[in-house]
Amino acid sequence: MIPPDVSGHPVFDVPLAARMGAVKPSATVGMTRIANELRRAGRDIIGLSVGEPDFDTPEHIRDAAKAAIDAGQTRYTDVDGTPELKRAIADKFARENGLTYGTDQITVGTGGKQVLYNALMATVEDGDEVIVPAPYWVSYPDMVRLAGGTPVIVPGGENRGFLLSADDLRAAITPRTKWLILNSPSNPTGAAYPAEALRALADVLLDHPHVMVMTDDMYEHILYDDAPFATIAAVEPRLADRTLTVNGVSKAYAMTGWRIGYAGGPATLIKAMATIQGQSTTNPSSVSQAAAVAALDGPIGFLAERNAVFQARRDLCLRELNSIPGLGCRTPDGAFYLFPSCAGVIGRTRPDGRVIETDTDFATYLVEEAGVAVVPGSAFGLSPFFRISFATSTENLQAACDRIRAACGKLG
Ligand code: PLP
């Protein structure tokens, strides 16, 4: 019996699909919501939970978008990208990665997120396994589950630089393995796979010809200390016909809101992904596509300047957090995240008598006591850690670190 609502009408009990039981809302979005609620209640909260650059989209890219609107580029485009953008992407892959893709091997979607989702929906059958090294970007396991697959989580410990080892990969592969998902530099750890590490993984994959590789290279351009970037299809060309190389303009070009992501891969897969996109969202925004052409074809000198700012912030946070008893942080190679361990505060007691038993308890304590919003490691599949994004001002970061230090100092 459905209880009536206040007006006396029966409340319709929406019968959600069974697949909704397999997915949960993004944890990073969840922490942002808590922070916003506390803010609305008048609390001063420093948000370190959001994963986007605090820089503006460069002017030449914004200008290209305005020109596209004035030139009437405001209509539907080809479903998976305009010919101009596909050409710019093919040029980018050739120029920056040494990868050769024809335009029939390139797809454009509404963010890298949609591209990853399309690829999984196009290929994963019920019961297929997808190897997801942990800590992982929050959306991979849930996307796999939505597609009917089973995420096989393989922890890459901090002592191994948070990277998947060749032995662990070999042990995780079964006849049902459909994909391995790689993400370098990584969200949440900032760890990047050097070419030698990819070489070792490629050797394992060559022994297992049924396994495909989805490599999420979204943070390619945000690397520190002159670390070179490597991607698996370039390291081992014999894997290229079963690799989907995913990238996008969100992070490098500070274009998160424009929603353009893309991938290069085998034509059969690319065509299937376009079919899914054509029956769901159709083309990404025509104006954003024109802007992305300007981004990929345009100058990239601003990247070095921005990376220098990110690196200074990274170093500030590392210095501060590594000097707080109970916390410890590995130096990230890229992206704009730190993933410190909070093992040293687990089991300690808050001033209100509650014991911190998990990294979620610690993240809750930080937002409640210190007014600093971070994301617990459990959201990324590895505990006890937490993620902070340092894509915010130096003043904010210094204040956040001071507050975290003070909050840790109050633990019994
Ligand atoms: N992949 C990783 C590792 C990310 O961190 C993100 C965004 O946070 C994405 C993919 C999706 O990026 P977008 O959909 O904005 O292109």
Short mmCIF file of C-alpha atoms and ligand atoms in Angstrom, two decimals:
data_model
loop_
_atom_site.label_atom_id
_atom_site.label_comp_id
_atom_site.label_asym_id
_atom_site.label_seq_id
_atom_site.Cartn_x
_atom_site.Cartn_y
_atom_site.Cartn_z
CA MET A 1 0.00 0.00 0.00
CA ILE A 2 1.46 3.36 -1.04
CA PRO A 3 1.07 6.02 1.71
CA PRO A 4 -0.72 9.23 0.64
CA ASP A 5 1.22 12.51 0.49
CA VAL A 6 0.10 15.59 2.49
CA SER A 7 -2.57 16.49 -0.08
CA GLY A 8 -4.10 13.06 0.18
CA HIS A 9 -2.96 11.86 -3.26
CA PRO A 10 -1.27 8.47 -3.31
CA VAL A 11 2.47 8.91 -3.94
CA PHE A 12 3.53 7.03 -7.04
CA ASP A 13 6.29 4.57 -6.17
CA VAL A 14 8.63 4.86 -9.19
CA PRO A 15 9.83 1.37 -10.12
CA LEU A 16 13.54 1.94 -10.82
CA ALA A 17 15.44 -0.46 -13.05
CA ALA A 18 17.40 -3.21 -11.34
CA ARG A 19 20.60 -1.74 -12.77
CA MET A 20 20.17 1.26 -10.47
CA GLY A 21 21.04 -1.06 -7.60
CA ALA A 22 24.49 -1.48 -9.08
CA VAL A 23 25.48 2.19 -9.31
CA LYS A 24 25.93 4.99 -6.83
CA PRO A 25 26.22 8.74 -7.26
CA SER A 26 29.77 10.06 -7.68
CA ALA A 27 31.51 10.45 -4.30
CA THR A 28 33.27 13.63 -5.39
CA VAL A 29 29.89 15.17 -6.22
CA GLY A 30 28.66 13.92 -2.81
CA MET A 31 31.42 15.72 -0.89
CA THR A 32 30.83 18.90 -2.89
CA ARG A 33 27.17 18.71 -1.85
CA ILE A 34 28.05 18.42 1.88
CA ALA A 35 30.43 21.36 1.52
CA ASN A 36 27.74 23.44 -0.20
CA GLU A 37 25.20 22.61 2.51
CA LEU A 38 27.62 23.69 5.25
CA ARG A 39 28.34 26.88 3.30
CA ARG A 40 24.63 27.64 3.04
CA ALA A 41 24.46 27.19 6.81
CA GLY A 42 27.03 29.97 7.09
CA ARG A 43 30.22 27.90 7.56
CA ASP A 44 33.46 28.98 5.88
CA ILE A 45 34.44 25.92 3.83
CA ILE A 46 37.53 25.53 1.65
CA GLY A 47 36.64 23.12 -1.13
CA LEU A 48 39.45 20.83 -2.24
CA SER A 49 37.18 18.14 -3.64
CA VAL A 50 36.49 19.37 -7.17
CA GLY A 51 38.61 18.15 -10.10
CA GLU A 52 38.84 21.09 -12.44
CA PRO A 53 41.47 23.75 -13.20
CA ASP A 54 40.75 27.15 -11.65
CA PHE A 55 42.17 28.88 -14.76
CA ASP A 56 40.05 30.43 -17.50
CA THR A 57 39.75 28.92 -20.97
CA PRO A 58 42.45 30.72 -23.04
CA GLU A 59 41.26 33.75 -24.99
CA HIS A 60 41.96 32.42 -28.50
CA ILE A 61 39.69 29.45 -27.75
CA ARG A 62 36.89 31.64 -26.41
CA ASP A 63 37.22 33.85 -29.50
CA ALA A 64 36.89 30.83 -31.81
CA ALA A 65 33.65 29.87 -30.07
CA LYS A 66 32.23 33.37 -30.47
CA ALA A 67 33.20 33.39 -34.15
CA ALA A 68 31.54 29.99 -34.63
CA ILE A 69 28.27 31.30 -33.20
CA ASP A 70 28.38 34.35 -35.47
CA ALA A 71 29.19 32.16 -38.48
CA GLY A 72 26.05 30.12 -37.83
CA GLN A 73 27.75 26.96 -36.58
CA THR A 74 24.79 26.39 -34.32
CA ARG A 75 23.16 23.37 -35.92
CA TYR A 76 23.45 19.59 -35.54
CA THR A 77 26.80 18.28 -36.69
CA ASP A 78 27.90 14.79 -37.66
CA VAL A 79 27.01 12.56 -34.69
CA ASP A 80 30.51 11.84 -33.46
CA GLY A 81 32.30 15.04 -34.43
CA THR A 82 32.78 17.53 -37.26
CA PRO A 83 35.32 16.64 -39.98
CA GLU A 84 37.36 19.71 -38.89
CA LEU A 85 37.60 18.52 -35.29
CA LYS A 86 38.38 14.92 -36.28
CA ARG A 87 41.17 16.25 -38.50
CA ALA A 88 42.54 18.38 -35.61
CA ILE A 89 42.43 15.33 -33.32
CA ALA A 90 44.18 13.11 -35.89
CA ASP A 91 46.88 15.79 -36.22
CA LYS A 92 47.23 16.02 -32.43
CA PHE A 93 47.64 12.23 -32.07
CA ALA A 94 50.27 12.19 -34.83
CA ARG A 95 52.14 15.28 -33.59
CA GLU A 96 52.14 14.65 -29.84
CA ASN A 97 51.86 10.89 -29.50
CA GLY A 98 53.22 9.40 -32.73
CA LEU A 99 49.86 7.65 -33.28
CA THR A 100 48.34 7.43 -36.75
CA TYR A 101 44.53 7.42 -36.89
CA GLY A 102 42.30 7.93 -39.92
CA THR A 103 39.20 10.05 -39.32
CA ASP A 104 37.11 6.83 -39.29
CA GLN A 105 39.15 5.84 -36.23
CA ILE A 106 38.28 8.97 -34.25
CA THR A 107 35.19 9.79 -32.18
CA VAL A 108 34.16 12.94 -30.33
CA GLY A 109 31.75 12.94 -27.40
CA THR A 110 30.32 15.17 -24.71
CA GLY A 111 33.40 14.91 -22.52
CA GLY A 112 35.83 12.07 -22.09
CA LYS A 113 33.25 10.66 -19.73
CA GLN A 114 30.76 9.99 -22.51
CA VAL A 115 33.47 8.52 -24.74
CA LEU A 116 34.47 6.02 -22.02
CA TYR A 117 30.82 5.18 -21.38
CA ASN A 118 30.06 4.65 -25.08
CA ALA A 119 33.03 2.31 -25.42
CA LEU A 120 31.97 0.17 -22.48
CA MET A 121 28.32 0.10 -23.60
CA ALA A 122 29.40 -0.92 -27.10
CA THR A 123 31.53 -3.86 -25.98
CA VAL A 124 30.78 -5.21 -22.50
CA GLU A 125 28.45 -8.22 -22.27
CA ASP A 126 26.78 -9.41 -19.06
CA GLY A 127 29.44 -11.05 -16.93
CA ASP A 128 32.42 -9.66 -18.82
CA GLU A 129 35.28 -8.52 -16.61
CA VAL A 130 37.04 -5.19 -16.80
CA ILE A 131 40.31 -4.79 -14.93
CA VAL A 132 40.38 -1.50 -13.03
CA PRO A 133 43.62 -0.73 -11.16
CA ALA A 134 43.01 0.97 -7.79
CA PRO A 135 43.01 3.69 -6.79
CA TYR A 136 40.81 4.50 -9.76
CA TRP A 137 38.82 7.44 -11.09
CA VAL A 138 35.44 7.11 -9.39
CA SER A 139 33.36 6.54 -12.51
CA TYR A 140 35.11 3.50 -14.05
CA PRO A 141 33.61 0.73 -11.86
CA ASP A 142 30.10 2.16 -12.01
CA MET A 143 30.26 2.58 -15.78
CA VAL A 144 31.34 -1.06 -16.07
CA ARG A 145 28.41 -2.13 -13.87
CA LEU A 146 25.94 -0.04 -15.89
CA ALA A 147 27.15 -1.89 -18.99
CA GLY A 148 26.45 -5.22 -17.24
CA GLY A 149 30.09 -6.05 -16.58
CA THR A 150 32.07 -6.85 -13.46
CA PRO A 151 34.85 -4.49 -12.43
CA VAL A 152 37.89 -6.47 -11.27
CA ILE A 153 39.68 -4.11 -8.89
CA VAL A 154 43.43 -4.66 -8.65
CA PRO A 155 45.14 -2.54 -5.98
CA GLY A 156 48.35 -0.76 -6.95
CA GLY A 157 49.92 -0.07 -3.56
CA GLU A 158 51.59 3.16 -2.54
CA ASN A 159 54.88 1.24 -2.20
CA ARG A 160 54.66 0.51 -5.95
CA GLY A 161 54.01 4.15 -6.77
CA PHE A 162 50.29 3.38 -7.11
CA LEU A 163 50.98 1.65 -10.45
CA LEU A 164 49.66 -1.71 -11.68
CA SER A 165 52.46 -4.25 -11.91
CA ALA A 166 52.84 -6.72 -14.78
CA ASP A 167 52.54 -9.66 -12.35
CA ASP A 168 49.30 -8.33 -10.88
CA LEU A 169 47.91 -7.75 -14.36
CA ARG A 170 48.79 -11.31 -15.42
CA ALA A 171 47.12 -12.73 -12.32
CA ALA A 172 43.93 -10.70 -12.89
CA ILE A 173 43.33 -11.77 -16.51
CA THR A 174 40.72 -14.50 -17.10
CA PRO A 175 38.96 -15.74 -20.26
CA ARG A 176 36.16 -13.23 -19.42
CA THR A 177 38.48 -10.20 -19.31
CA LYS A 178 37.34 -7.69 -21.93
CA TRP A 179 39.26 -4.55 -21.04
CA LEU A 180 42.10 -3.21 -18.96
CA ILE A 181 41.55 0.45 -18.03
CA LEU A 182 44.67 2.58 -17.58
CA ASN A 183 44.76 6.21 -16.46
CA SER A 184 48.03 8.12 -16.59
CA PRO A 185 48.67 10.62 -15.04
CA SER A 186 46.12 9.33 -12.58
CA ASN A 187 43.18 10.85 -10.86
CA PRO A 188 43.42 10.51 -7.80
CA THR A 189 47.14 9.82 -7.26
CA GLY A 190 48.89 11.85 -9.96
CA ALA A 191 51.06 8.78 -10.64
CA ALA A 192 52.14 8.48 -14.29
CA TYR A 193 53.25 5.28 -16.01
CA PRO A 194 56.75 5.65 -17.46
CA ALA A 195 57.25 4.01 -20.87
CA GLU A 196 59.10 1.05 -19.25
CA ALA A 197 56.14 0.31 -16.96
CA LEU A 198 53.78 0.36 -19.97
CA ARG A 199 56.23 -1.88 -21.84
CA ALA A 200 55.96 -4.49 -19.07
CA LEU A 201 52.14 -4.34 -19.15
CA ALA A 202 52.17 -4.54 -22.96
CA ASP A 203 54.24 -7.74 -22.80
CA VAL A 204 51.56 -9.35 -20.66
CA LEU A 205 48.79 -8.14 -22.99
CA LEU A 206 50.57 -9.55 -26.05
CA ASP A 207 50.19 -12.97 -24.41
CA HIS A 208 46.41 -12.41 -24.03
CA PRO A 209 45.05 -11.36 -27.42
CA HIS A 210 41.42 -11.19 -26.21
CA VAL A 211 42.06 -8.26 -23.82
CA MET A 212 41.57 -4.69 -25.06
CA VAL A 213 43.04 -1.57 -23.42
CA MET A 214 41.24 1.66 -22.67
CA THR A 215 43.78 4.30 -21.79
CA ASP A 216 42.47 7.51 -20.26
CA ASP A 217 45.08 10.16 -21.04
CA MET A 218 43.02 13.12 -19.86
CA TYR A 219 45.89 14.59 -17.81
CA GLU A 220 48.56 14.11 -20.50
CA HIS A 221 49.57 17.77 -20.50
CA ILE A 222 49.69 18.24 -16.74
CA LEU A 223 53.05 16.69 -15.84
CA TYR A 224 55.80 17.96 -13.49
CA ASP A 225 59.57 17.88 -13.27
CA ASP A 226 59.82 17.47 -17.07
CA ALA A 227 58.43 13.93 -16.84
CA PRO A 228 57.81 12.62 -20.40
CA PHE A 229 54.34 11.38 -21.30
CA ALA A 230 53.84 7.81 -22.58
CA THR A 231 50.74 6.06 -23.93
CA ILE A 232 50.47 2.33 -24.51
CA ALA A 233 49.53 2.22 -28.23
CA ALA A 234 52.68 4.22 -29.00
CA VAL A 235 54.86 2.12 -26.69
CA GLU A 236 53.62 -1.10 -28.32
CA PRO A 237 52.15 -0.52 -31.83
CA ARG A 238 51.08 -4.18 -32.00
CA LEU A 239 48.42 -3.28 -29.40
CA ALA A 240 47.05 -0.33 -31.40
CA ASP A 241 44.23 -2.31 -33.02
CA ARG A 242 42.84 -3.23 -29.59
CA THR A 243 43.54 0.03 -27.78
CA LEU A 244 41.17 2.96 -27.31
CA THR A 245 43.22 6.09 -26.59
CA VAL A 246 40.92 8.52 -24.77
CA ASN A 247 41.68 12.18 -24.25
CA GLY A 248 39.92 15.53 -24.09
CA VAL A 249 40.23 19.26 -23.75
CA SER A 250 38.72 19.60 -20.23
CA LYS A 251 41.86 19.55 -18.11
CA ALA A 252 44.70 20.75 -20.37
CA TYR A 253 42.77 23.65 -21.88
CA ALA A 254 40.67 24.51 -18.81
CA MET A 255 37.51 23.61 -20.75
CA THR A 256 35.59 21.41 -18.30
CA GLY A 257 32.27 23.12 -19.00
CA TRP A 258 32.56 22.91 -22.79
CA ARG A 259 32.20 19.11 -22.67
CA ILE A 260 34.44 17.83 -25.42
CA GLY A 261 36.28 14.51 -25.16
CA TYR A 262 37.59 12.26 -27.89
CA ALA A 263 39.27 8.95 -28.64
CA GLY A 264 41.22 7.13 -31.32
CA GLY A 265 40.80 3.40 -31.82
CA PRO A 266 39.78 0.57 -34.14
CA ALA A 267 37.19 1.65 -36.75
CA THR A 268 34.68 -1.08 -35.80
CA LEU A 269 34.60 0.09 -32.21
CA ILE A 270 34.47 3.76 -33.18
CA LYS A 271 31.47 3.07 -35.46
CA ALA A 272 29.62 1.19 -32.71
CA MET A 273 30.28 4.04 -30.28
CA ALA A 274 28.79 6.49 -32.79
CA THR A 275 25.67 4.33 -33.03
CA ILE A 276 25.19 4.52 -29.26
CA GLN A 277 25.78 8.26 -29.27
CA GLY A 278 23.41 8.72 -32.22
CA GLN A 279 20.61 7.01 -30.30
CA SER A 280 21.24 8.84 -27.03
CA THR A 281 22.72 12.35 -27.15
CA THR A 282 23.80 12.87 -30.79
CA ASN A 283 26.59 15.38 -31.44
CA PRO A 284 28.40 17.29 -28.72
CA SER A 285 27.80 21.06 -28.82
CA SER A 286 28.67 22.49 -32.24
CA VAL A 287 30.14 25.63 -30.64
CA SER A 288 32.31 23.62 -28.26
CA GLN A 289 33.59 21.54 -31.17
CA ALA A 290 34.69 24.72 -32.99
CA ALA A 291 36.42 25.85 -29.78
CA ALA A 292 38.16 22.47 -29.48
CA VAL A 293 39.57 22.84 -33.01
CA ALA A 294 41.13 26.16 -31.93
CA ALA A 295 42.46 24.50 -28.76
CA LEU A 296 44.11 21.55 -30.54
CA ASP A 297 45.43 23.55 -33.50
CA GLY A 298 46.47 26.57 -31.42
CA PRO A 299 49.50 27.56 -29.35
CA ILE A 300 50.21 25.60 -26.17
CA GLY A 301 52.76 27.91 -24.56
CA PHE A 302 50.28 28.71 -21.76
CA LEU A 303 50.49 25.10 -20.58
CA ALA A 304 54.05 25.50 -19.28
CA GLU A 305 53.08 28.66 -17.37
CA ARG A 306 50.04 26.99 -15.83
CA ASN A 307 51.96 23.83 -14.97
CA ALA A 308 54.56 25.95 -13.17
CA VAL A 309 51.76 27.42 -11.05
CA PHE A 310 50.35 23.94 -10.38
CA GLN A 311 53.80 22.63 -9.49
CA ALA A 312 54.41 25.42 -6.95
CA ARG A 313 51.05 24.61 -5.34
CA ARG A 314 51.82 20.90 -5.36
CA ASP A 315 55.12 21.52 -3.62
CA LEU A 316 53.52 23.79 -1.03
CA CYS A 317 50.90 21.15 -0.16
CA LEU A 318 53.47 18.35 -0.10
CA ARG A 319 55.69 20.29 2.30
CA GLU A 320 52.80 21.13 4.58
CA LEU A 321 51.01 17.77 4.60
CA ASN A 322 54.19 15.73 4.96
CA SER A 323 55.05 17.68 8.12
CA ILE A 324 51.72 16.89 9.81
CA PRO A 325 52.09 13.88 12.16
CA GLY A 326 49.82 11.04 11.01
CA LEU A 327 49.76 12.05 7.32
CA GLY A 328 52.20 11.18 4.54
CA CYS A 329 52.11 11.85 0.83
CA ARG A 330 53.91 10.54 -2.22
CA THR A 331 54.99 13.15 -4.79
CA PRO A 332 52.59 13.06 -7.75
CA ASP A 333 54.08 13.10 -11.27
CA GLY A 334 51.15 14.91 -12.83
CA ALA A 335 47.47 15.97 -12.66
CA PHE A 336 46.43 18.33 -9.87
CA TYR A 337 45.74 15.96 -7.00
CA LEU A 338 47.52 14.72 -3.90
CA PHE A 339 46.56 11.38 -2.40
CA PRO A 340 47.98 11.40 1.14
CA SER A 341 47.80 8.44 3.48
CA CYS A 342 45.93 9.08 6.72
CA ALA A 343 46.90 5.73 8.27
CA GLY A 344 48.48 7.59 11.21
CA VAL A 345 45.20 9.15 12.34
CA ILE A 346 43.07 6.02 12.14
CA GLY A 347 42.08 4.90 15.66
CA ARG A 348 42.51 8.37 17.13
CA THR A 349 39.75 10.29 18.87
CA ARG A 350 37.99 13.53 17.88
CA PRO A 351 37.45 16.23 20.52
CA ASP A 352 33.77 15.14 20.68
CA GLY A 353 34.85 11.61 21.64
CA ARG A 354 34.12 9.92 18.29
CA VAL A 355 36.82 7.58 17.04
CA ILE A 356 38.18 7.97 13.49
CA GLU A 357 37.90 4.45 12.13
CA THR A 358 38.06 5.02 8.37
CA ASP A 359 39.22 7.57 5.83
CA THR A 360 35.56 8.55 5.39
CA ASP A 361 35.46 9.35 9.14
CA PHE A 362 38.60 11.45 8.65
CA ALA A 363 37.17 13.33 5.65
CA THR A 364 33.97 13.96 7.63
CA TYR A 365 36.05 15.23 10.56
CA LEU A 366 38.00 17.57 8.26
CA VAL A 367 34.90 19.13 6.77
CA GLU A 368 33.08 19.42 10.12
CA GLU A 369 35.99 20.51 12.32
CA ALA A 370 38.34 22.26 9.89
CA GLY A 371 35.94 23.37 7.17
CA VAL A 372 38.07 21.65 4.51
CA ALA A 373 36.32 19.44 1.95
CA VAL A 374 38.39 16.47 0.70
CA VAL A 375 37.36 13.10 -0.79
CA PRO A 376 38.05 9.86 1.15
CA GLY A 377 40.24 7.24 -0.51
CA SER A 378 37.48 4.65 -0.22
CA ALA A 379 35.71 6.49 -3.07
CA PHE A 380 38.71 5.63 -5.27
CA GLY A 381 39.03 2.05 -4.03
CA LEU A 382 42.08 2.43 -1.75
CA SER A 383 42.10 3.20 1.98
CA PRO A 384 43.12 4.83 4.26
CA PHE A 385 43.88 7.82 2.02
CA PHE A 386 42.19 11.05 0.98
CA ARG A 387 42.36 13.15 -2.16
CA ILE A 388 42.84 16.86 -2.32
CA SER A 389 42.72 18.88 -5.51
CA PHE A 390 45.31 21.65 -5.58
CA ALA A 391 43.61 23.43 -8.48
CA THR A 392 42.80 26.40 -6.25
CA SER A 393 44.62 29.52 -5.06
CA THR A 394 47.82 29.38 -3.01
CA GLU A 395 46.05 31.32 -0.22
CA ASN A 396 43.28 28.72 -0.08
CA LEU A 397 45.77 25.88 -0.06
CA GLN A 398 47.88 27.42 2.71
CA ALA A 399 44.78 28.11 4.80
CA ALA A 400 43.48 24.55 4.17
CA CYS A 401 46.80 22.99 5.22
CA ASP A 402 46.90 25.16 8.38
CA ARG A 403 43.38 24.05 9.24
CA ILE A 404 44.17 20.36 8.60
CA ARG A 405 47.25 20.67 10.84
CA ALA A 406 45.20 22.26 13.62
CA ALA A 407 42.45 19.62 13.29
CA CYS A 408 44.99 16.77 13.42
CA GLY A 409 46.58 18.43 16.46
CA LYS A 410 43.26 18.16 18.32
CA LEU A 411 43.02 14.38 17.91
CA GLY A 412 43.45 12.35 21.08
N1 PLP B 1 38.99 10.77 -16.82
C1 PLP B 1 39.52 11.24 -15.69
C2 PLP B 1 40.63 10.49 -15.06
C3 PLP B 1 39.01 12.39 -15.08
O1 PLP B 1 39.53 12.84 -13.94
C4 PLP B 1 37.92 13.04 -15.69
C5 PLP B 1 37.30 14.23 -15.07
O2 PLP B 1 37.35 14.46 -13.89
C6 PLP B 1 37.42 12.53 -16.89
C7 PLP B 1 37.97 11.39 -17.43
C8 PLP B 1 36.27 13.16 -17.62
O3 PLP B 1 36.59 14.35 -18.18
P1 PLP B 1 35.58 15.09 -19.16
O4 PLP B 1 34.32 14.33 -19.22
O5 PLP B 1 35.41 16.46 -18.59
O6 PLP B 1 36.27 15.14 -20.49
#
